[in-house]
């Protein structure tokens, strides 16, 4: 069991982000751009174009998420930013806004195979809470998968699992699809 440390992704951590995501961009050339693009944009940009778009976001002080480290090596990722940065959420019947509350959204996790099964998703959610609080956010929202007893492959669980959100103190505020709750955590200011 590792002890983890967490850092917001900034330009000086680009190499670590790239190392964690590997040649495949974590999954199928995504580079965590899926929720930032339309389907047509994603299809056209899959691979290196997505890599360089994320590079540009990070190097423009976009701070699109948090990296987890074990023994100095990057082992996990949590994409977290103000909801409006993720256009796909507004277009989704499952993840569309619940109300007019300004929220920060957690839209993706990627955990290195060697670090899985160690509670890293919950720890990343806790780190996201601290980051959002420091940035002045008051509500953190996620859109996890609730497998309801079925096994979920790691590549299908990139939104996170409802059980991890529950363990991190999130509560369900909407459910528009049987296996996809919308969960929130109210941050103390």
PDB file of C-alpha atoms in Angstrom:
ATOM      1  CA  UNK A   1       0.000   0.000   0.000  1.00  0.00           C
ATOM      2  CA  UNK A   2       1.418   3.336  -1.101  1.00  0.00           C
ATOM      3  CA  UNK A   3       0.989   6.712   0.461  1.00  0.00           C
ATOM      4  CA  UNK A   4      -0.028   9.136  -2.248  1.00  0.00           C
ATOM      5  CA  UNK A   5       0.644  12.798  -2.829  1.00  0.00           C
ATOM      6  CA  UNK A   6      -1.430  15.031  -5.086  1.00  0.00           C
ATOM      7  CA  UNK A   7      -0.657  17.992  -7.305  1.00  0.00           C
ATOM      8  CA  UNK A   8      -2.746  20.160  -9.594  1.00  0.00           C
ATOM      9  CA  UNK A   9      -1.581  19.704 -13.172  1.00  0.00           C
ATOM     10  CA  UNK A  10       0.354  22.744 -14.299  1.00  0.00           C
ATOM     11  CA  UNK A  11       2.838  23.265 -17.138  1.00  0.00           C
ATOM     12  CA  UNK A  12       5.733  22.009 -15.014  1.00  0.00           C
ATOM     13  CA  UNK A  13       3.867  18.680 -14.577  1.00  0.00           C
ATOM     14  CA  UNK A  14       3.106  18.109 -18.273  1.00  0.00           C
ATOM     15  CA  UNK A  15       5.803  15.423 -18.585  1.00  0.00           C
ATOM     16  CA  UNK A  16       4.260  13.517 -15.661  1.00  0.00           C
ATOM     17  CA  UNK A  17       0.786  13.786 -17.210  1.00  0.00           C
ATOM     18  CA  UNK A  18       2.151  12.524 -20.537  1.00  0.00           C
ATOM     19  CA  UNK A  19       4.010   9.672 -18.819  1.00  0.00           C
ATOM     20  CA  UNK A  20       0.873   8.518 -16.973  1.00  0.00           C
ATOM     21  CA  UNK A  21      -1.311   8.668 -20.086  1.00  0.00           C
ATOM     22  CA  UNK A  22       1.279   6.852 -22.229  1.00  0.00           C
ATOM     23  CA  UNK A  23       1.276   6.511 -26.003  1.00  0.00           C
ATOM     24  CA  UNK A  24      -2.434   5.700 -26.067  1.00  0.00           C
ATOM     25  CA  UNK A  25      -3.545   8.873 -24.278  1.00  0.00           C
ATOM     26  CA  UNK A  26      -4.940   6.770 -21.392  1.00  0.00           C
ATOM     27  CA  UNK A  27      -7.629   5.254 -23.598  1.00  0.00           C
ATOM     28  CA  UNK A  28      -8.093   5.354 -27.358  1.00  0.00           C
ATOM     29  CA  UNK A  29      -6.260   8.655 -27.873  1.00  0.00           C
ATOM     30  CA  UNK A  30      -8.582  10.569 -25.558  1.00  0.00           C
ATOM     31  CA  UNK A  31      -6.071  12.590 -23.517  1.00  0.00           C
ATOM     32  CA  UNK A  32      -9.074  13.484 -21.333  1.00  0.00           C
ATOM     33  CA  UNK A  33     -10.646  15.607 -24.071  1.00  0.00           C
ATOM     34  CA  UNK A  34     -13.894  13.590 -24.474  1.00  0.00           C
ATOM     35  CA  UNK A  35     -16.044  15.824 -22.277  1.00  0.00           C
ATOM     36  CA  UNK A  36     -14.518  19.001 -23.742  1.00  0.00           C
ATOM     37  CA  UNK A  37     -15.497  18.211 -27.355  1.00  0.00           C
ATOM     38  CA  UNK A  38     -18.460  17.304 -29.521  1.00  0.00           C
ATOM     39  CA  UNK A  39     -18.469  13.778 -30.919  1.00  0.00           C
ATOM     40  CA  UNK A  40     -17.373  15.069 -34.347  1.00  0.00           C
ATOM     41  CA  UNK A  41     -14.490  17.030 -32.784  1.00  0.00           C
ATOM     42  CA  UNK A  42     -13.433  14.030 -30.741  1.00  0.00           C
ATOM     43  CA  UNK A  43     -13.487  11.724 -33.768  1.00  0.00           C
ATOM     44  CA  UNK A  44     -11.391  14.205 -35.761  1.00  0.00           C
ATOM     45  CA  UNK A  45      -8.895  14.866 -32.932  1.00  0.00           C
ATOM     46  CA  UNK A  46      -8.383  11.405 -31.405  1.00  0.00           C
ATOM     47  CA  UNK A  47      -4.693  10.812 -30.711  1.00  0.00           C
ATOM     48  CA  UNK A  48      -1.964  13.421 -31.123  1.00  0.00           C
ATOM     49  CA  UNK A  49      -4.349  16.303 -31.815  1.00  0.00           C
ATOM     50  CA  UNK A  50      -6.054  15.653 -28.459  1.00  0.00           C
ATOM     51  CA  UNK A  51      -2.643  15.376 -26.806  1.00  0.00           C
ATOM     52  CA  UNK A  52      -1.642  18.828 -28.055  1.00  0.00           C
ATOM     53  CA  UNK A  53      -4.995  20.367 -27.206  1.00  0.00           C
ATOM     54  CA  UNK A  54      -4.587  19.182 -23.605  1.00  0.00           C
ATOM     55  CA  UNK A  55      -0.971  20.390 -23.689  1.00  0.00           C
ATOM     56  CA  UNK A  56      -2.222  23.843 -24.701  1.00  0.00           C
ATOM     57  CA  UNK A  57      -4.866  23.876 -21.941  1.00  0.00           C
ATOM     58  CA  UNK A  58      -2.283  22.965 -19.313  1.00  0.00           C
ATOM     59  CA  UNK A  59       0.321  25.417 -20.620  1.00  0.00           C
ATOM     60  CA  UNK A  60      -2.251  28.225 -20.660  1.00  0.00           C
ATOM     61  CA  UNK A  61      -2.687  27.755 -16.885  1.00  0.00           C
ATOM     62  CA  UNK A  62      -5.907  25.803 -17.418  1.00  0.00           C
ATOM     63  CA  UNK A  63      -5.224  23.432 -14.496  1.00  0.00           C
ATOM     64  CA  UNK A  64      -7.629  20.736 -15.787  1.00  0.00           C
ATOM     65  CA  UNK A  65      -7.142  18.261 -12.970  1.00  0.00           C
ATOM     66  CA  UNK A  66      -5.045  16.537 -10.355  1.00  0.00           C
ATOM     67  CA  UNK A  67      -2.242  14.008 -10.604  1.00  0.00           C
ATOM     68  CA  UNK A  68      -1.605  11.428  -7.897  1.00  0.00           C
ATOM     69  CA  UNK A  69       1.931  10.276  -7.208  1.00  0.00           C
ATOM     70  CA  UNK A  70       3.346   7.233  -5.438  1.00  0.00           C
ATOM     71  CA  UNK A  71       7.061   7.204  -4.700  1.00  0.00           C
ATOM     72  CA  UNK A  72       7.485  10.237  -6.941  1.00  0.00           C
ATOM     73  CA  UNK A  73       5.870   8.584  -9.975  1.00  0.00           C
ATOM     74  CA  UNK A  74       2.528   9.642 -11.484  1.00  0.00           C
ATOM     75  CA  UNK A  75      -0.056   6.902 -10.878  1.00  0.00           C
ATOM     76  CA  UNK A  76      -3.468   8.555 -11.072  1.00  0.00           C
ATOM     77  CA  UNK A  77      -5.495  11.335 -12.636  1.00  0.00           C
ATOM     78  CA  UNK A  78      -8.741  13.117 -11.818  1.00  0.00           C
ATOM     79  CA  UNK A  79     -10.188  15.612 -14.298  1.00  0.00           C
ATOM     80  CA  UNK A  80     -11.897  18.401 -12.354  1.00  0.00           C
ATOM     81  CA  UNK A  81     -12.841  21.891 -13.534  1.00  0.00           C
ATOM     82  CA  UNK A  82     -15.803  24.260 -13.623  1.00  0.00           C
ATOM     83  CA  UNK A  83     -18.728  22.514 -15.310  1.00  0.00           C
ATOM     84  CA  UNK A  84     -18.829  24.987 -18.191  1.00  0.00           C
ATOM     85  CA  UNK A  85     -15.455  23.683 -19.435  1.00  0.00           C
ATOM     86  CA  UNK A  86     -17.168  20.407 -20.336  1.00  0.00           C
ATOM     87  CA  UNK A  87     -19.634  21.130 -23.134  1.00  0.00           C
ATOM     88  CA  UNK A  88     -20.616  17.484 -23.452  1.00  0.00           C
ATOM     89  CA  UNK A  89     -22.252  17.610 -20.002  1.00  0.00           C
ATOM     90  CA  UNK A  90     -24.787  20.233 -21.080  1.00  0.00           C
ATOM     91  CA  UNK A  91     -25.709  18.169 -24.151  1.00  0.00           C
ATOM     92  CA  UNK A  92     -26.109  14.910 -22.212  1.00  0.00           C
ATOM     93  CA  UNK A  93     -29.564  13.775 -21.103  1.00  0.00           C
ATOM     94  CA  UNK A  94     -27.878  11.934 -18.194  1.00  0.00           C
ATOM     95  CA  UNK A  95     -25.424  14.629 -17.055  1.00  0.00           C
ATOM     96  CA  UNK A  96     -27.271  17.834 -17.953  1.00  0.00           C
ATOM     97  CA  UNK A  97     -27.514  20.459 -15.178  1.00  0.00           C
ATOM     98  CA  UNK A  98     -29.668  19.494 -12.213  1.00  0.00           C
ATOM     99  CA  UNK A  99     -30.335  23.140 -11.349  1.00  0.00           C
ATOM    100  CA  UNK A 100     -28.696  26.562 -11.628  1.00  0.00           C
ATOM    101  CA  UNK A 101     -26.119  25.895  -8.899  1.00  0.00           C
ATOM    102  CA  UNK A 102     -22.591  26.715 -10.116  1.00  0.00           C
ATOM    103  CA  UNK A 103     -20.639  23.469  -9.826  1.00  0.00           C
ATOM    104  CA  UNK A 104     -17.211  22.085 -10.498  1.00  0.00           C
ATOM    105  CA  UNK A 105     -17.365  18.715 -12.227  1.00  0.00           C
ATOM    106  CA  UNK A 106     -15.328  15.545 -11.846  1.00  0.00           C
ATOM    107  CA  UNK A 107     -15.529  13.860 -15.246  1.00  0.00           C
ATOM    108  CA  UNK A 108     -12.690  11.361 -15.488  1.00  0.00           C
ATOM    109  CA  UNK A 109     -10.330   9.128 -13.548  1.00  0.00           C
ATOM    110  CA  UNK A 110      -7.359   7.240 -14.857  1.00  0.00           C
ATOM    111  CA  UNK A 111      -5.398   5.029 -12.484  1.00  0.00           C
ATOM    112  CA  UNK A 112      -2.287   3.112 -13.469  1.00  0.00           C
ATOM    113  CA  UNK A 113      -2.826  -0.636 -13.310  1.00  0.00           C
ATOM    114  CA  UNK A 114      -0.224  -1.015 -10.517  1.00  0.00           C
ATOM    115  CA  UNK A 115      -2.074   1.495  -8.298  1.00  0.00           C
ATOM    116  CA  UNK A 116      -5.582   0.060  -8.660  1.00  0.00           C
ATOM    117  CA  UNK A 117      -7.379  -1.434  -5.689  1.00  0.00           C
ATOM    118  CA  UNK A 118      -5.701   0.873  -3.162  1.00  0.00           C
ATOM    119  CA  UNK A 119      -8.435   3.469  -2.647  1.00  0.00           C
ATOM    120  CA  UNK A 120      -6.861   5.975  -5.020  1.00  0.00           C
ATOM    121  CA  UNK A 121     -10.162   7.123  -6.550  1.00  0.00           C
ATOM    122  CA  UNK A 122     -11.491   8.144  -3.122  1.00  0.00           C
ATOM    123  CA  UNK A 123      -8.188   9.851  -2.328  1.00  0.00           C
ATOM    124  CA  UNK A 124      -8.347  11.707  -5.660  1.00  0.00           C
ATOM    125  CA  UNK A 125     -11.880  12.852  -4.827  1.00  0.00           C
ATOM    126  CA  UNK A 126     -10.651  14.157  -1.468  1.00  0.00           C
ATOM    127  CA  UNK A 127      -7.803  15.975  -3.232  1.00  0.00           C
ATOM    128  CA  UNK A 128     -10.322  17.413  -5.725  1.00  0.00           C
ATOM    129  CA  UNK A 129     -12.391  18.767  -2.822  1.00  0.00           C
ATOM    130  CA  UNK A 130      -9.342  20.595  -1.452  1.00  0.00           C
ATOM    131  CA  UNK A 131      -8.436  21.977  -4.872  1.00  0.00           C
ATOM    132  CA  UNK A 132     -11.958  23.208  -5.643  1.00  0.00           C
ATOM    133  CA  UNK A 133     -12.273  24.748  -2.170  1.00  0.00           C
ATOM    134  CA  UNK A 134      -8.962  26.575  -2.669  1.00  0.00           C
ATOM    135  CA  UNK A 135     -10.236  27.866  -6.031  1.00  0.00           C
ATOM    136  CA  UNK A 136     -13.388  29.249  -4.382  1.00  0.00           C
ATOM    137  CA  UNK A 137     -15.803  26.566  -5.588  1.00  0.00           C
ATOM    138  CA  UNK A 138     -18.673  25.570  -3.308  1.00  0.00           C
ATOM    139  CA  UNK A 139     -20.154  22.454  -4.956  1.00  0.00           C
ATOM    140  CA  UNK A 140     -18.354  19.492  -6.517  1.00  0.00           C
ATOM    141  CA  UNK A 141     -20.385  17.215  -8.785  1.00  0.00           C
ATOM    142  CA  UNK A 142     -19.708  13.824 -10.372  1.00  0.00           C
ATOM    143  CA  UNK A 143     -21.451  11.456 -12.760  1.00  0.00           C
ATOM    144  CA  UNK A 144     -20.267   7.989 -11.712  1.00  0.00           C
ATOM    145  CA  UNK A 145     -21.315   4.549 -12.819  1.00  0.00           C
ATOM    146  CA  UNK A 146     -23.484   2.529 -10.421  1.00  0.00           C
ATOM    147  CA  UNK A 147     -22.947  -1.049 -11.622  1.00  0.00           C
ATOM    148  CA  UNK A 148     -25.655  -2.398  -9.300  1.00  0.00           C
ATOM    149  CA  UNK A 149     -23.758  -5.604  -8.648  1.00  0.00           C
ATOM    150  CA  UNK A 150     -22.349  -6.072 -12.143  1.00  0.00           C
ATOM    151  CA  UNK A 151     -18.612  -6.024 -12.717  1.00  0.00           C
ATOM    152  CA  UNK A 152     -17.321  -2.923 -14.510  1.00  0.00           C
ATOM    153  CA  UNK A 153     -14.102  -2.979 -16.515  1.00  0.00           C
ATOM    154  CA  UNK A 154     -11.566  -0.251 -15.696  1.00  0.00           C
ATOM    155  CA  UNK A 155     -12.029   1.258 -19.160  1.00  0.00           C
ATOM    156  CA  UNK A 156     -15.767   1.606 -18.516  1.00  0.00           C
ATOM    157  CA  UNK A 157     -15.342   3.168 -15.081  1.00  0.00           C
ATOM    158  CA  UNK A 158     -13.584   6.346 -16.133  1.00  0.00           C
ATOM    159  CA  UNK A 159     -16.388   8.499 -14.674  1.00  0.00           C
ATOM    160  CA  UNK A 160     -15.722   6.715 -11.366  1.00  0.00           C
ATOM    161  CA  UNK A 161     -17.901   4.331  -9.394  1.00  0.00           C
ATOM    162  CA  UNK A 162     -20.810   5.495  -7.250  1.00  0.00           C
ATOM    163  CA  UNK A 163     -19.411   3.569  -4.276  1.00  0.00           C
ATOM    164  CA  UNK A 164     -16.191   5.637  -4.343  1.00  0.00           C
ATOM    165  CA  UNK A 165     -18.198   8.872  -4.464  1.00  0.00           C
ATOM    166  CA  UNK A 166     -20.328   7.680  -1.538  1.00  0.00           C
ATOM    167  CA  UNK A 167     -17.202   6.798   0.436  1.00  0.00           C
ATOM    168  CA  UNK A 168     -15.904  10.321  -0.242  1.00  0.00           C
ATOM    169  CA  UNK A 169     -19.117  11.817   1.191  1.00  0.00           C
ATOM    170  CA  UNK A 170     -20.988  12.667  -2.019  1.00  0.00           C
ATOM    171  CA  UNK A 171     -24.788  12.361  -2.087  1.00  0.00           C
ATOM    172  CA  UNK A 172     -27.043  11.540  -4.993  1.00  0.00           C
ATOM    173  CA  UNK A 173     -29.029  14.537  -6.285  1.00  0.00           C
ATOM    174  CA  UNK A 174     -30.457  13.098  -9.524  1.00  0.00           C
ATOM    175  CA  UNK A 175     -30.650   9.860 -11.501  1.00  0.00           C
ATOM    176  CA  UNK A 176     -31.798  10.031 -15.084  1.00  0.00           C
ATOM    177  CA  UNK A 177     -30.542   6.583 -16.031  1.00  0.00           C
ATOM    178  CA  UNK A 178     -30.666   3.511 -13.802  1.00  0.00           C
ATOM    179  CA  UNK A 179     -26.879   3.073 -13.592  1.00  0.00           C
ATOM    180  CA  UNK A 180     -25.816   6.761 -13.654  1.00  0.00           C
ATOM    181  CA  UNK A 181     -26.449   8.932 -10.592  1.00  0.00           C
ATOM    182  CA  UNK A 182     -25.487  12.596 -10.395  1.00  0.00           C
ATOM    183  CA  UNK A 183     -23.694  13.077  -7.078  1.00  0.00           C
ATOM    184  CA  UNK A 184     -22.644  16.206  -5.207  1.00  0.00           C
ATOM    185  CA  UNK A 185     -20.436  17.276  -2.356  1.00  0.00           C
ATOM    186  CA  UNK A 186     -21.093  20.665  -0.730  1.00  0.00           C
ATOM    187  CA  UNK A 187     -17.811  22.306   0.215  1.00  0.00           C
ATOM    188  CA  UNK A 188     -17.471  24.332   3.391  1.00  0.00           C
ATOM    189  CA  UNK A 189     -16.232  27.830   2.728  1.00  0.00           C
TER     190      UNK A 189
END
